């Protein structure tokens, strides 16, 4: 019997690959090693669990270990792969009190990413968190709840009861700091404000959600202020000060007393497992792969938050650690390993985020330095138009920014922000980018019109019209 | 001085053309003849005016006669063009008590469409309406209001006060019939139910909204029934019976007593003005034009609901009388006549409709007979998936149908229906169709994912995955 398909990491990419592989190839073996207790959970749902809109932690699981077993997947939780030997085609595993060598026929590295906390000093203090994984989510929700009314059910097998009990016993915070104004920061500001907490967001640079571009950032910042969030922009946090617990955020210009601090300043790929192997990493530090998710070493694949993908616009490798990319690449690799090669697909950098009542989306190359680095001569125009016919109730100003390459006229990026169905409209631009549409072609798209959903000229068409005027 | 640019018809296409022309060419003359009193109004907004969501009829005007004059447009309302002489390059106009010949340098025929009432007998009876134009909308709203509480302000210059006063004096109906289950029928069912009326919809064939395909039709029919609408499917109406006023709808299997009847069984292009000219009509009866909106006769253009356009999917002429098409073609022709040729753009048949709480969208070629006639071998798959992550509040089942050509794998049509941001998602498919994407390419699009807006696998991606499985 041949060696099994071995998957390192039991989250979106890993379990998508294992599921697809067993479906295509039910008689072959697939083993998934997951170092934690949780598998296949919706990371993007954790802020809404903390907020209280999602009731149970287990609602966030997309595939339970039992379901994985039913699919024929040999899933080993609390088993960590600590080394890879690509010559011997084995991995070294620690788990269940043992350390052993596991031979592989094919290997998928789907180790994900981790939240970074450097260079913030004092992260070791209690009541300092990152938002990465269900244990963090459970701990924060426990910390926000009154000790008399525990919010987290510790009877669920996967829950770290000791951790939850620790935070459940602490009096809930009144003032919280969020260090970092990216997705996590913005989503968690909404969650903390829903609990009535004084909420401070610290952003080192001038813009929240900087990958979304200036026009989105400005509207989101204004809206967060309207929602009672205190923004500290252009403000580098130096330390989470205090004793055992965090008591204050110390920044370059002063300090703000808080009872809880959440650090959301970014993530980094978990590629260190491959450090001593011939598997090549890309410039981003994530694993370099080809269009089928193959690394430079035979029979070794990588997918999800630890791997790069090709960018739709530039054609160059990019590291965009998001959920669809992970699921799709995992699934494609499962099919490829099963013998029916399937491309993992490009990434367009499509992202959407909810910020209280605002919705924002972005896609492609928005930053002009990034665009120039990719060989484009970027031109951007921003318009604000109605989401519906002006006379129809619920019409909301919708801001669209479009970026194109001056010479070719090709659309290379864009963003949308507004309160009414704004985010999902980014899919139109994602599709346009995938097809290399020019601004003129975008302007002539036959987009939907009906008073409740869009004006005659959809905001995207208005933006295309204005940008085209600038290009000519 | 050269002869002016003459435009026949002062609605979307005509005034878009005139506006663009004067902007590009401020020193040249443009004359617009409009046979009615109203110009440039939002036809698609009329059901919401009748419903009461739009308060004033004038809210539906997108350009007032005064604004047109400010733009330098010589707008002549209540002036009807009754003949065109393409040899002499003149039109014959009746208006202001005169009949005169107007020479043209370029001519745009933008005469729109009219609601058809054949073969329904008895349409001449009072309280029988079509929904075409602001006079109809005013009349119906007046008819629905209590005589003591008039709903239509007859002091507005454009309003036909005599017509409105007539209907305002009639006791409001309790039972209404809608003959025809297309857009107008579905939107007006919502309007009538909002006034608390017993509402009957008669549809000759088995499906409401038949251009949207079976999956949309079924969900819309179920939802209309939930909303208290009585559907009579597979039911041909023969007569609007009664004396002076409509008293009943007589259909092939019986009769239903009603106090008001709305006939919405379709529209036909107003191309009869060109009947005695060498200008060619297409198979649809609308004016045949090239990619710049030019007819076969030099200097004669046509645009809007009276003209055909090329279809994105088939490349063949199609007649799709909708608002964006009219505005866009008018604008392009204005620019072309001004000396800077601009294509009018193709139509993809993109359409969206609100049916109470449901939203539906459609695009491209859905009907299999139509697809085969265009040379395709159609395959359709329908799926229902969540609009948001399953655990996130507000997640709604969203039904997507996709149609592809079996041999090429190209996506040729699709529909979407659901309650949560469903309609606007059709723009993604419209963009995909414009770019000739295959099902496999559609499946690999990097569409947006965030729990409040879309699951990891957007319903469109799920549909593509399932259809691709069928194609392979």
PDB file of N, CA and C in Angstrom, chain A residues 42 44-45 48 53-54 59-60 324 327-328 331 342-343 347-350 352 354 359 391-392 421 424-425 427-428 430-431 434-435 437 443-453 456 465 468, chain B residues 42 44-45 48 53-54 59-60 324 327-328 331 342 347-350 352 354 359 391-392 421 424-425 427-428 430-432 434-435 437 443-453 456 465 468:
ATOM      1  N   UNK A  42     -14.564  29.026  11.467  1.00  0.00           N
ATOM      2  CA  UNK A  42     -14.697  30.265  10.705  1.00  0.00           C
ATOM      3  C   UNK A  42     -14.010  31.396  11.471  1.00  0.00           C
ATOM      4  N   UNK A  44     -13.263  34.269  10.521  1.00  0.00           N
ATOM      5  CA  UNK A  44     -13.896  35.571  10.273  1.00  0.00           C
ATOM      6  C   UNK A  44     -15.149  35.779  11.112  1.00  0.00           C
ATOM      7  N   UNK A  45     -15.640  34.724  11.719  1.00  0.00           N
ATOM      8  CA  UNK A  45     -16.837  34.874  12.526  1.00  0.00           C
ATOM      9  C   UNK A  45     -16.559  35.223  13.975  1.00  0.00           C
ATOM     10  N   UNK A  48     -17.940  38.386  15.741  1.00  0.00           N
ATOM     11  CA  UNK A  48     -19.394  38.379  15.957  1.00  0.00           C
ATOM     12  C   UNK A  48     -19.778  37.457  17.107  1.00  0.00           C
ATOM     13  N   UNK A  53     -23.481  38.277  18.683  1.00  0.00           N
ATOM     14  CA  UNK A  53     -24.447  37.973  17.616  1.00  0.00           C
ATOM     15  C   UNK A  53     -24.427  36.495  17.261  1.00  0.00           C
ATOM     16  N   UNK A  54     -23.297  35.862  17.475  1.00  0.00           N
ATOM     17  CA  UNK A  54     -23.202  34.414  17.297  1.00  0.00           C
ATOM     18  C   UNK A  54     -23.161  33.828  18.706  1.00  0.00           C
ATOM     19  N   UNK A  59     -20.946  27.177  16.887  1.00  0.00           N
ATOM     20  CA  UNK A  59     -21.611  27.622  15.648  1.00  0.00           C
ATOM     21  C   UNK A  59     -20.589  27.966  14.570  1.00  0.00           C
ATOM     22  N   UNK A  60     -19.378  28.256  15.002  1.00  0.00           N
ATOM     23  CA  UNK A  60     -18.349  28.687  14.051  1.00  0.00           C
ATOM     24  C   UNK A  60     -17.612  27.511  13.400  1.00  0.00           C
ATOM     25  N   UNK A 324     -11.599  32.418   1.437  1.00  0.00           N
ATOM     26  CA  UNK A 324     -11.939  31.732   0.194  1.00  0.00           C
ATOM     27  C   UNK A 324     -10.709  31.135  -0.457  1.00  0.00           C
ATOM     28  N   UNK A 327      -9.817  27.862   1.268  1.00  0.00           N
ATOM     29  CA  UNK A 327     -10.751  26.785   0.945  1.00  0.00           C
ATOM     30  C   UNK A 327     -10.591  26.308  -0.494  1.00  0.00           C
ATOM     31  N   UNK A 328     -10.461  27.267  -1.383  1.00  0.00           N
ATOM     32  CA  UNK A 328     -10.398  26.930  -2.800  1.00  0.00           C
ATOM     33  C   UNK A 328      -9.100  26.209  -3.144  1.00  0.00           C
ATOM     34  N   UNK A 331      -9.137  22.673  -1.683  1.00  0.00           N
ATOM     35  CA  UNK A 331      -9.994  21.792  -2.472  1.00  0.00           C
ATOM     36  C   UNK A 331      -9.317  21.394  -3.789  1.00  0.00           C
ATOM     37  N   UNK A 342      -6.140  20.399 -10.831  1.00  0.00           N
ATOM     38  CA  UNK A 342      -7.057  21.546 -10.804  1.00  0.00           C
ATOM     39  C   UNK A 342      -6.270  22.759 -10.308  1.00  0.00           C
ATOM     40  N   UNK A 343      -6.301  23.858 -11.066  1.00  0.00           N
ATOM     41  CA  UNK A 343      -5.575  25.054 -10.605  1.00  0.00           C
ATOM     42  C   UNK A 343      -6.163  25.602  -9.299  1.00  0.00           C
ATOM     43  N   UNK A 347      -5.537  35.130  -6.888  1.00  0.00           N
ATOM     44  CA  UNK A 347      -6.187  36.019  -5.928  1.00  0.00           C
ATOM     45  C   UNK A 347      -6.252  37.420  -6.518  1.00  0.00           C
ATOM     46  N   UNK A 348      -7.363  38.067  -6.274  1.00  0.00           N
ATOM     47  CA  UNK A 348      -7.524  39.451  -6.726  1.00  0.00           C
ATOM     48  C   UNK A 348      -7.409  40.396  -5.530  1.00  0.00           C
ATOM     49  N   UNK A 349      -7.190  39.832  -4.349  1.00  0.00           N
ATOM     50  CA  UNK A 349      -7.144  40.680  -3.164  1.00  0.00           C
ATOM     51  C   UNK A 349      -8.511  41.212  -2.796  1.00  0.00           C
ATOM     52  N   UNK A 350      -9.549  40.455  -3.143  1.00  0.00           N
ATOM     53  CA  UNK A 350     -10.907  40.877  -2.817  1.00  0.00           C
ATOM     54  C   UNK A 350     -11.124  40.766  -1.307  1.00  0.00           C
ATOM     55  N   UNK A 352     -13.867  42.283   1.985  1.00  0.00           N
ATOM     56  CA  UNK A 352     -15.003  43.102   2.430  1.00  0.00           C
ATOM     57  C   UNK A 352     -15.007  43.129   3.950  1.00  0.00           C
ATOM     58  N   UNK A 354     -17.337  44.766   7.463  1.00  0.00           N
ATOM     59  CA  UNK A 354     -18.437  45.515   8.052  1.00  0.00           C
ATOM     60  C   UNK A 354     -17.873  46.357   9.184  1.00  0.00           C
ATOM     61  N   UNK A 359     -20.463  49.307   5.138  1.00  0.00           N
ATOM     62  CA  UNK A 359     -19.911  48.137   4.467  1.00  0.00           C
ATOM     63  C   UNK A 359     -18.831  48.630   3.517  1.00  0.00           C
ATOM     64  N   UNK A 391     -35.125  58.987  -5.505  1.00  0.00           N
ATOM     65  CA  UNK A 391     -36.445  59.150  -4.907  1.00  0.00           C
ATOM     66  C   UNK A 391     -36.868  57.938  -4.089  1.00  0.00           C
ATOM     67  N   UNK A 392     -36.089  56.846  -4.138  1.00  0.00           N
ATOM     68  CA  UNK A 392     -36.515  55.615  -3.485  1.00  0.00           C
ATOM     69  C   UNK A 392     -35.978  55.565  -2.044  1.00  0.00           C
ATOM     70  N   UNK A 421     -25.990  47.789   0.724  1.00  0.00           N
ATOM     71  CA  UNK A 421     -25.535  46.792  -0.253  1.00  0.00           C
ATOM     72  C   UNK A 421     -24.227  47.219  -0.923  1.00  0.00           C
ATOM     73  N   UNK A 424     -21.043  43.992  -1.319  1.00  0.00           N
ATOM     74  CA  UNK A 424     -21.171  42.897  -2.281  1.00  0.00           C
ATOM     75  C   UNK A 424     -20.963  43.377  -3.713  1.00  0.00           C
ATOM     76  N   UNK A 425     -21.110  44.695  -3.925  1.00  0.00           N
ATOM     77  CA  UNK A 425     -20.869  45.232  -5.272  1.00  0.00           C
ATOM     78  C   UNK A 425     -19.416  45.071  -5.703  1.00  0.00           C
ATOM     79  N   UNK A 427     -17.835  42.487  -5.918  1.00  0.00           N
ATOM     80  CA  UNK A 427     -17.705  41.296  -6.769  1.00  0.00           C
ATOM     81  C   UNK A 427     -17.741  41.651  -8.255  1.00  0.00           C
ATOM     82  N   UNK A 428     -18.457  42.698  -8.594  1.00  0.00           N
ATOM     83  CA  UNK A 428     -18.491  43.150  -9.989  1.00  0.00           C
ATOM     84  C   UNK A 428     -17.092  43.584 -10.426  1.00  0.00           C
ATOM     85  N   UNK A 430     -14.290  42.634  -8.961  1.00  0.00           N
ATOM     86  CA  UNK A 430     -13.406  41.456  -8.921  1.00  0.00           C
ATOM     87  C   UNK A 430     -13.516  40.685 -10.238  1.00  0.00           C
ATOM     88  N   UNK A 431     -14.728  40.590 -10.755  1.00  0.00           N
ATOM     89  CA  UNK A 431     -14.946  39.883 -12.023  1.00  0.00           C
ATOM     90  C   UNK A 431     -14.328  40.669 -13.174  1.00  0.00           C
ATOM     91  N   UNK A 434     -10.592  40.182 -13.126  1.00  0.00           N
ATOM     92  CA  UNK A 434     -10.228  38.846 -13.597  1.00  0.00           C
ATOM     93  C   UNK A 434     -10.216  38.796 -15.116  1.00  0.00           C
ATOM     94  N   UNK A 435     -11.069  39.624 -15.743  1.00  0.00           N
ATOM     95  CA  UNK A 435     -11.196  39.612 -17.199  1.00  0.00           C
ATOM     96  C   UNK A 435     -10.411  40.736 -17.859  1.00  0.00           C
ATOM     97  N   UNK A 437     -10.680  43.895 -17.857  1.00  0.00           N
ATOM     98  CA  UNK A 437     -11.492  44.924 -18.518  1.00  0.00           C
ATOM     99  C   UNK A 437     -10.804  46.286 -18.461  1.00  0.00           C
ATOM    100  N   UNK A 443     -17.351  50.762 -18.175  1.00  0.00           N
ATOM    101  CA  UNK A 443     -18.399  51.772 -18.282  1.00  0.00           C
ATOM    102  C   UNK A 443     -19.576  51.278 -19.111  1.00  0.00           C
ATOM    103  N   UNK A 444     -19.318  50.368 -20.034  1.00  0.00           N
ATOM    104  CA  UNK A 444     -20.389  49.886 -20.910  1.00  0.00           C
ATOM    105  C   UNK A 444     -21.046  48.598 -20.429  1.00  0.00           C
ATOM    106  N   UNK A 445     -20.697  48.133 -19.237  1.00  0.00           N
ATOM    107  CA  UNK A 445     -21.345  46.916 -18.724  1.00  0.00           C
ATOM    108  C   UNK A 445     -22.836  47.149 -18.548  1.00  0.00           C
ATOM    109  N   UNK A 446     -23.597  46.107 -18.823  1.00  0.00           N
ATOM    110  CA  UNK A 446     -25.054  46.179 -18.668  1.00  0.00           C
ATOM    111  C   UNK A 446     -25.381  45.762 -17.225  1.00  0.00           C
ATOM    112  N   UNK A 447     -25.191  46.683 -16.303  1.00  0.00           N
ATOM    113  CA  UNK A 447     -25.451  46.377 -14.893  1.00  0.00           C
ATOM    114  C   UNK A 447     -26.928  46.612 -14.569  1.00  0.00           C
ATOM    115  N   UNK A 448     -27.324  46.051 -13.459  1.00  0.00           N
ATOM    116  CA  UNK A 448     -28.736  46.046 -13.082  1.00  0.00           C
ATOM    117  C   UNK A 448     -29.231  47.434 -12.695  1.00  0.00           C
ATOM    118  N   UNK A 449     -30.478  47.705 -13.071  1.00  0.00           N
ATOM    119  CA  UNK A 449     -31.146  48.922 -12.629  1.00  0.00           C
ATOM    120  C   UNK A 449     -32.572  48.602 -12.231  1.00  0.00           C
ATOM    121  N   UNK A 450     -32.914  48.943 -11.005  1.00  0.00           N
ATOM    122  CA  UNK A 450     -34.305  49.018 -10.535  1.00  0.00           C
ATOM    123  C   UNK A 450     -34.252  49.902  -9.303  1.00  0.00           C
ATOM    124  N   UNK A 451     -35.234  50.786  -9.153  1.00  0.00           N
ATOM    125  CA  UNK A 451     -35.137  51.808  -8.102  1.00  0.00           C
ATOM    126  C   UNK A 451     -34.753  51.288  -6.706  1.00  0.00           C
ATOM    127  N   UNK A 452     -35.234  50.096  -6.284  1.00  0.00           N
ATOM    128  CA  UNK A 452     -34.878  49.674  -4.925  1.00  0.00           C
ATOM    129  C   UNK A 452     -33.428  49.212  -4.773  1.00  0.00           C
ATOM    130  N   UNK A 453     -32.733  48.969  -5.889  1.00  0.00           N
ATOM    131  CA  UNK A 453     -31.427  48.310  -5.806  1.00  0.00           C
ATOM    132  C   UNK A 453     -30.286  49.123  -6.397  1.00  0.00           C
ATOM    133  N   UNK A 456     -30.156  54.259 -12.291  1.00  0.00           N
ATOM    134  CA  UNK A 456     -29.911  53.905 -13.690  1.00  0.00           C
ATOM    135  C   UNK A 456     -28.422  53.689 -13.925  1.00  0.00           C
ATOM    136  N   UNK A 465     -17.139  56.167 -15.683  1.00  0.00           N
ATOM    137  CA  UNK A 465     -17.319  57.312 -16.580  1.00  0.00           C
ATOM    138  C   UNK A 465     -16.360  58.446 -16.211  1.00  0.00           C
ATOM    139  N   UNK A 468     -12.725  57.463 -16.879  1.00  0.00           N
ATOM    140  CA  UNK A 468     -12.441  57.454 -18.313  1.00  0.00           C
ATOM    141  C   UNK A 468     -12.202  58.872 -18.814  1.00  0.00           C
TER     142      UNK A 468
ATOM    143  N   UNK B  42     -38.669  58.715 -14.516  1.00  0.00           N
ATOM    144  CA  UNK B  42     -38.243  57.370 -14.146  1.00  0.00           C
ATOM    145  C   UNK B  42     -39.441  56.429 -14.217  1.00  0.00           C
ATOM    146  N   UNK B  44     -39.497  53.317 -14.162  1.00  0.00           N
ATOM    147  CA  UNK B  44     -39.389  52.200 -13.204  1.00  0.00           C
ATOM    148  C   UNK B  44     -39.815  52.600 -11.802  1.00  0.00           C
ATOM    149  N   UNK B  45     -39.950  53.901 -11.569  1.00  0.00           N
ATOM    150  CA  UNK B  45     -40.342  54.324 -10.228  1.00  0.00           C
ATOM    151  C   UNK B  45     -41.843  54.418 -10.032  1.00  0.00           C
ATOM    152  N   UNK B  48     -43.795  52.476  -7.318  1.00  0.00           N
ATOM    153  CA  UNK B  48     -43.519  52.910  -5.938  1.00  0.00           C
ATOM    154  C   UNK B  48     -44.225  54.223  -5.626  1.00  0.00           C
ATOM    155  N   UNK B  53     -44.687  54.930  -1.597  1.00  0.00           N
ATOM    156  CA  UNK B  53     -43.327  55.088  -1.068  1.00  0.00           C
ATOM    157  C   UNK B  53     -42.639  56.315  -1.648  1.00  0.00           C
ATOM    158  N   UNK B  54     -43.041  56.673  -2.845  1.00  0.00           N
ATOM    159  CA  UNK B  54     -42.557  57.914  -3.460  1.00  0.00           C
ATOM    160  C   UNK B  54     -43.705  58.897  -3.373  1.00  0.00           C
ATOM    161  N   UNK B  59     -41.118  63.776  -8.046  1.00  0.00           N
ATOM    162  CA  UNK B  59     -39.884  63.136  -7.572  1.00  0.00           C
ATOM    163  C   UNK B  59     -39.303  62.206  -8.634  1.00  0.00           C
ATOM    164  N   UNK B  60     -40.153  61.781  -9.540  1.00  0.00           N
ATOM    165  CA  UNK B  60     -39.710  60.823 -10.561  1.00  0.00           C
ATOM    166  C   UNK B  60     -39.078  61.491 -11.781  1.00  0.00           C
ATOM    167  N   UNK B 324     -31.284  51.564 -18.389  1.00  0.00           N
ATOM    168  CA  UNK B 324     -29.862  51.858 -18.586  1.00  0.00           C
ATOM    169  C   UNK B 324     -29.524  51.885 -20.067  1.00  0.00           C
ATOM    170  N   UNK B 327     -30.575  55.219 -21.589  1.00  0.00           N
ATOM    171  CA  UNK B 327     -29.712  56.314 -21.159  1.00  0.00           C
ATOM    172  C   UNK B 327     -28.331  56.229 -21.811  1.00  0.00           C
ATOM    173  N   UNK B 328     -27.786  55.018 -21.811  1.00  0.00           N
ATOM    174  CA  UNK B 328     -26.434  54.840 -22.310  1.00  0.00           C
ATOM    175  C   UNK B 328     -26.358  55.058 -23.811  1.00  0.00           C
ATOM    176  N   UNK B 331     -26.811  58.780 -24.624  1.00  0.00           N
ATOM    177  CA  UNK B 331     -25.590  59.523 -24.315  1.00  0.00           C
ATOM    178  C   UNK B 331     -24.511  59.280 -25.374  1.00  0.00           C
ATOM    179  N   UNK B 342     -18.832  57.059 -30.225  1.00  0.00           N
ATOM    180  CA  UNK B 342     -18.835  56.250 -29.001  1.00  0.00           C
ATOM    181  C   UNK B 342     -19.847  55.122 -29.202  1.00  0.00           C
ATOM    182  N   UNK B 347     -26.278  44.844 -24.943  1.00  0.00           N
ATOM    183  CA  UNK B 347     -27.168  44.518 -23.828  1.00  0.00           C
ATOM    184  C   UNK B 347     -26.959  43.060 -23.446  1.00  0.00           C
ATOM    185  N   UNK B 348     -26.977  42.829 -22.152  1.00  0.00           N
ATOM    186  CA  UNK B 348     -26.865  41.458 -21.649  1.00  0.00           C
ATOM    187  C   UNK B 348     -28.222  40.959 -21.169  1.00  0.00           C
ATOM    188  N   UNK B 349     -29.233  41.812 -21.288  1.00  0.00           N
ATOM    189  CA  UNK B 349     -30.543  41.420 -20.767  1.00  0.00           C
ATOM    190  C   UNK B 349     -30.569  41.400 -19.251  1.00  0.00           C
ATOM    191  N   UNK B 350     -29.738  42.232 -18.637  1.00  0.00           N
ATOM    192  CA  UNK B 350     -29.713  42.292 -17.178  1.00  0.00           C
ATOM    193  C   UNK B 350     -30.988  42.954 -16.674  1.00  0.00           C
ATOM    194  N   UNK B 352     -33.492  43.359 -12.901  1.00  0.00           N
ATOM    195  CA  UNK B 352     -33.733  43.036 -11.492  1.00  0.00           C
ATOM    196  C   UNK B 352     -35.130  43.516 -11.126  1.00  0.00           C
ATOM    197  N   UNK B 354     -38.005  43.770  -7.642  1.00  0.00           N
ATOM    198  CA  UNK B 354     -38.369  43.558  -6.245  1.00  0.00           C
ATOM    199  C   UNK B 354     -39.801  43.036  -6.219  1.00  0.00           C
ATOM    200  N   UNK B 359     -35.988  39.649  -3.796  1.00  0.00           N
ATOM    201  CA  UNK B 359     -35.262  40.354  -4.849  1.00  0.00           C
ATOM    202  C   UNK B 359     -34.863  39.325  -5.894  1.00  0.00           C
ATOM    203  N   UNK B 391     -23.999  30.940  10.376  1.00  0.00           N
ATOM    204  CA  UNK B 391     -24.154  31.311  11.784  1.00  0.00           C
ATOM    205  C   UNK B 391     -24.470  32.790  11.961  1.00  0.00           C
ATOM    206  N   UNK B 392     -24.416  33.563  10.876  1.00  0.00           N
ATOM    207  CA  UNK B 392     -24.561  35.011  11.006  1.00  0.00           C
ATOM    208  C   UNK B 392     -26.025  35.409  10.837  1.00  0.00           C
ATOM    209  N   UNK B 421     -29.830  40.943  -0.262  1.00  0.00           N
ATOM    210  CA  UNK B 421     -28.838  41.414  -1.238  1.00  0.00           C
ATOM    211  C   UNK B 421     -28.737  40.480  -2.443  1.00  0.00           C
ATOM    212  N   UNK B 424     -28.610  42.481  -6.531  1.00  0.00           N
ATOM    213  CA  UNK B 424     -27.423  43.196  -6.998  1.00  0.00           C
ATOM    214  C   UNK B 424     -26.296  42.221  -7.370  1.00  0.00           C
ATOM    215  N   UNK B 425     -26.373  40.999  -6.836  1.00  0.00           N
ATOM    216  CA  UNK B 425     -25.348  40.005  -7.193  1.00  0.00           C
ATOM    217  C   UNK B 425     -25.378  39.649  -8.669  1.00  0.00           C
ATOM    218  N   UNK B 427     -25.050  41.519 -11.030  1.00  0.00           N
ATOM    219  CA  UNK B 427     -24.016  42.286 -11.737  1.00  0.00           C
ATOM    220  C   UNK B 427     -22.733  41.476 -11.930  1.00  0.00           C
ATOM    221  N   UNK B 428     -22.457  40.594 -10.989  1.00  0.00           N
ATOM    222  CA  UNK B 428     -21.283  39.729 -11.134  1.00  0.00           C
ATOM    223  C   UNK B 428     -21.442  38.843 -12.363  1.00  0.00           C
ATOM    224  N   UNK B 430     -23.450  39.505 -14.926  1.00  0.00           N
ATOM    225  CA  UNK B 430     -23.468  40.371 -16.116  1.00  0.00           C
ATOM    226  C   UNK B 430     -22.036  40.654 -16.570  1.00  0.00           C
ATOM    227  N   UNK B 431     -21.154  40.870 -15.606  1.00  0.00           N
ATOM    228  CA  UNK B 431     -19.751  41.139 -15.931  1.00  0.00           C
ATOM    229  C   UNK B 431     -19.090  39.887 -16.504  1.00  0.00           C
ATOM    230  N   UNK B 432     -19.426  38.747 -15.924  1.00  0.00           N
ATOM    231  CA  UNK B 432     -18.868  37.482 -16.411  1.00  0.00           C
ATOM    232  C   UNK B 432     -19.316  37.205 -17.851  1.00  0.00           C
ATOM    233  N   UNK B 434     -20.206  39.428 -20.067  1.00  0.00           N
ATOM    234  CA  UNK B 434     -19.560  40.398 -20.954  1.00  0.00           C
ATOM    235  C   UNK B 434     -18.163  39.926 -21.333  1.00  0.00           C
ATOM    236  N   UNK B 435     -17.535  39.183 -20.416  1.00  0.00           N
ATOM    237  CA  UNK B 435     -16.154  38.741 -20.641  1.00  0.00           C
ATOM    238  C   UNK B 435     -16.084  37.310 -21.154  1.00  0.00           C
ATOM    239  N   UNK B 437     -16.788  34.499 -19.839  1.00  0.00           N
ATOM    240  CA  UNK B 437     -16.170  33.554 -18.904  1.00  0.00           C
ATOM    241  C   UNK B 437     -16.774  32.160 -19.063  1.00  0.00           C
ATOM    242  N   UNK B 443     -16.047  29.800 -11.532  1.00  0.00           N
ATOM    243  CA  UNK B 443     -15.870  29.095 -10.256  1.00  0.00           C
ATOM    244  C   UNK B 443     -14.610  29.564  -9.531  1.00  0.00           C
ATOM    245  N   UNK B 444     -13.631  30.023 -10.280  1.00  0.00           N
ATOM    246  CA  UNK B 444     -12.361  30.429  -9.660  1.00  0.00           C
ATOM    247  C   UNK B 444     -12.272  31.918  -9.381  1.00  0.00           C
ATOM    248  N   UNK B 445     -13.354  32.664  -9.585  1.00  0.00           N
ATOM    249  CA  UNK B 445     -13.308  34.102  -9.281  1.00  0.00           C
ATOM    250  C   UNK B 445     -13.062  34.313  -7.795  1.00  0.00           C
ATOM    251  N   UNK B 446     -12.312  35.345  -7.512  1.00  0.00           N
ATOM    252  CA  UNK B 446     -12.013  35.699  -6.120  1.00  0.00           C
ATOM    253  C   UNK B 446     -13.109  36.644  -5.625  1.00  0.00           C
ATOM    254  N   UNK B 447     -14.242  36.066  -5.280  1.00  0.00           N
ATOM    255  CA  UNK B 447     -15.373  36.884  -4.823  1.00  0.00           C
ATOM    256  C   UNK B 447     -15.249  37.148  -3.321  1.00  0.00           C
ATOM    257  N   UNK B 448     -16.005  38.121  -2.889  1.00  0.00           N
ATOM    258  CA  UNK B 448     -15.893  38.598  -1.508  1.00  0.00           C
ATOM    259  C   UNK B 448     -16.426  37.588  -0.495  1.00  0.00           C
ATOM    260  N   UNK B 449     -15.754  37.527   0.635  1.00  0.00           N
ATOM    261  CA  UNK B 449     -16.249  36.730   1.756  1.00  0.00           C
ATOM    262  C   UNK B 449     -16.087  37.508   3.054  1.00  0.00           C
ATOM    263  N   UNK B 450     -17.182  37.687   3.749  1.00  0.00           N
ATOM    264  CA  UNK B 450     -17.173  38.126   5.149  1.00  0.00           C
ATOM    265  C   UNK B 450     -18.542  37.716   5.682  1.00  0.00           C
ATOM    266  N   UNK B 451     -18.588  37.199   6.915  1.00  0.00           N
ATOM    267  CA  UNK B 451     -19.831  36.601   7.419  1.00  0.00           C
ATOM    268  C   UNK B 451     -21.089  37.447   7.214  1.00  0.00           C
ATOM    269  N   UNK B 452     -21.032  38.794   7.348  1.00  0.00           N
ATOM    270  CA  UNK B 452     -22.288  39.547   7.195  1.00  0.00           C
ATOM    271  C   UNK B 452     -22.763  39.669   5.753  1.00  0.00           C
ATOM    272  N   UNK B 453     -21.912  39.327   4.787  1.00  0.00           N
ATOM    273  CA  UNK B 453     -22.234  39.631   3.395  1.00  0.00           C
ATOM    274  C   UNK B 453     -22.271  38.412   2.478  1.00  0.00           C
ATOM    275  N   UNK B 456     -18.203  31.738   2.706  1.00  0.00           N
ATOM    276  CA  UNK B 456     -16.905  31.527   2.045  1.00  0.00           C
ATOM    277  C   UNK B 456     -17.113  31.282   0.555  1.00  0.00           C
ATOM    278  N   UNK B 465     -19.737  25.652  -9.357  1.00  0.00           N
ATOM    279  CA  UNK B 465     -19.137  24.357  -9.012  1.00  0.00           C
ATOM    280  C   UNK B 465     -20.058  23.211  -9.431  1.00  0.00           C
ATOM    281  N   UNK B 468     -20.381  22.999 -13.219  1.00  0.00           N
ATOM    282  CA  UNK B 468     -19.162  22.457 -13.815  1.00  0.00           C
ATOM    283  C   UNK B 468     -19.128  20.940 -13.682  1.00  0.00           C
TER     284      UNK B 468
END
